[in-house]
Amino acid sequence: DAGITQSPRHKVTETGTPVTLRCHQTENHRYMYWYRQDPGHGLRLIHYSYGVKDTDKGEVSDGYSVSRSKTEDFLLTLESATSSQTSVYFCAISVTSGGNNNEQFFGPGTRLTVL
Amino acid sequence: AQSVTQLDSQVPVFEEAPVELRCNYSSSVSVYLFWYVQYPNQGLQLLLKYLSGSTLVKGINGFEAEFNKSQTSFHLRKPSVHISDTAEYFCAVTATQAGTALIFGKGTTLSVSS
């Protein structure tokens, strides 16, 4: 599982509240990603990071921000949660050496419900 | 940019029948291709991947896929499915540049019944 953990695993919150999801990896991988999974949409990229303090937007970045102050942690923040952000959120890392060539390993996911 | 189309959203089959899950991709650059599986209420697990070389790749649980560059396809096959293969399957593509994110198809739900 490439040593990826996500916290919390489940969260219920109310519209308008800020929420931060944490992704932690133990193997010092450079590239990290946040995806959301919704029925009928597959997984869509929210933000990604290619190093400490280096991040960029993905396909569905509106309403989300990220931070990466150290290699092992990649935080996803919903500044003001909306019901449309109810989803399952997956963090991933990319292994770019040793024959894995951009293969991504995923964390266990965080199920977020915004009421 | 890359894109992926999974041609079937749901595929119902009987146990021990063969199955093919279809995936087409679009890209203006060289790509790597992947199939992931997600069992109910679980995370994503890699089934197989195409990086280069032989166009027929074998993965876990008896699955295989064939990369067809001319048809820009990467269909997943299994000659005989089991009840335990019931899951959602995702095809994904990425450019070969290091660190490029995966682009996923919308998924195909495989339902195996007895």
Coordinates of C-alpha atoms in Angstrom, one line a residue, chain B residues 3-113:
Chain B
S3 CA -8.8 11.2 -22.1
V4 CA -10.2 7.8 -21.5
T5 CA -13.6 6.4 -22.5
Q6 CA -14.9 3.2 -21.0
L7 CA -17.5 2.0 -23.4
D8 CA -19.7 0.1 -21.0
S9 CA -20.9 1.4 -17.7
Q10 CA -22.3 -2.0 -16.6
V11 CA -21.4 -5.5 -17.7
P12 CA -23.5 -8.4 -16.2
V13 CA -22.1 -11.9 -16.8
F14 CA -22.6 -15.4 -15.5
E15 CA -20.0 -17.2 -13.5
E16 CA -17.4 -19.0 -15.6
A17 CA -18.2 -16.9 -18.7
P18 CA -15.6 -14.9 -20.5
V19 CA -15.7 -11.1 -20.2
E20 CA -14.2 -8.1 -22.0
L21 CA -14.2 -4.6 -20.5
R22 CA -13.6 -2.0 -23.2
C23 CA -11.3 1.1 -22.9
N24 CA -10.4 3.6 -25.5
Y25 CA -8.0 6.5 -25.0
S26 CA -6.9 9.6 -26.7
S27 CA -3.5 11.3 -26.4
S28 CA -1.1 13.3 -28.6
V29 CA 1.9 11.9 -26.7
S30 CA 3.2 8.5 -25.6
V31 CA 1.3 7.0 -22.8
Y32 CA 1.2 4.4 -20.0
L33 CA -2.0 2.6 -19.5
F34 CA -3.5 1.0 -16.4
W35 CA -6.4 -1.0 -15.1
Y36 CA -7.5 -0.6 -11.5
V37 CA -10.1 -2.6 -9.6
Q38 CA -12.2 -1.4 -6.7
Y39 CA -14.1 -4.0 -4.7
P40 CA -17.2 -2.7 -2.8
N41 CA -16.3 -0.3 -0.1
Q42 CA -12.6 -0.6 -0.7
G43 CA -9.8 1.4 -2.2
L44 CA -8.2 1.0 -5.6
Q45 CA -5.9 -1.9 -6.5
L46 CA -3.7 -2.1 -9.6
L47 CA -4.8 -5.0 -11.9
L48 CA -2.2 -4.5 -14.6
K49 CA -0.2 -1.9 -16.6
Y50 CA 1.2 -1.3 -20.0
L51 CA 4.5 0.6 -20.0
S52 CA 6.2 -0.6 -23.2
G53 CA 7.2 -3.8 -25.0
S54 CA 4.8 -6.6 -25.4
T55 CA 1.3 -5.4 -26.2
L56 CA -0.3 -8.3 -24.2
V57 CA 0.0 -7.7 -20.5
K58 CA -1.0 -10.1 -17.8
G59 CA -2.1 -9.0 -14.4
I60 CA -3.4 -10.4 -11.1
N61 CA -6.4 -12.7 -10.7
G62 CA -6.2 -14.0 -14.3
F63 CA -6.9 -10.7 -16.1
E64 CA -5.0 -9.6 -19.2
A65 CA -5.2 -6.6 -21.5
E66 CA -4.0 -5.9 -25.0
F67 CA -2.6 -2.5 -26.0
N68 CA -3.6 -1.6 -29.5
K69 CA -1.9 1.6 -30.6
S70 CA -3.7 1.9 -34.0
Q71 CA -7.1 1.6 -32.4
T72 CA -6.0 3.5 -29.3
S73 CA -7.6 0.8 -27.1
F74 CA -6.6 -1.2 -24.0
H75 CA -9.4 -3.7 -23.4
L76 CA -9.4 -5.9 -20.3
R77 CA -10.2 -9.6 -20.6
K78 CA -10.7 -12.7 -18.5
P79 CA -11.5 -16.1 -19.9
S80 CA -13.6 -17.3 -17.0
V81 CA -15.0 -15.0 -14.3
H82 CA -15.8 -15.8 -10.7
I83 CA -18.4 -14.3 -8.3
S84 CA -15.5 -12.7 -6.5
D85 CA -14.6 -10.6 -9.6
T86 CA -17.7 -8.5 -9.0
A87 CA -16.3 -5.0 -8.7
E88 CA -15.8 -1.7 -10.4
Y89 CA -13.0 -1.5 -13.0
F90 CA -11.3 1.7 -14.0
C91 CA -9.1 2.3 -17.0
A92 CA -6.5 5.0 -16.7
V93 CA -3.9 6.8 -18.9
T94 CA -1.0 9.0 -18.1
A95 CA 1.7 10.7 -20.2
T96 CA 5.2 9.2 -19.9
Q97 CA 6.6 12.3 -18.3
A98 CA 7.5 11.6 -14.7
G99 CA 4.8 12.5 -12.2
T100 CA 2.0 13.1 -14.7
A101 CA -1.3 12.4 -13.0
L102 CA -3.6 9.6 -14.1
I103 CA -6.7 10.4 -16.1
F104 CA -9.4 7.9 -15.3
G105 CA -12.4 6.6 -17.2
K106 CA -15.8 6.7 -15.6
G107 CA -15.6 3.0 -14.6
T108 CA -17.3 -0.2 -15.6
T109 CA -19.3 -2.2 -13.0
L110 CA -18.8 -5.9 -13.5
S111 CA -21.5 -8.0 -11.9
V112 CA -21.0 -11.7 -11.9
S113 CA -23.9 -14.0 -11.0

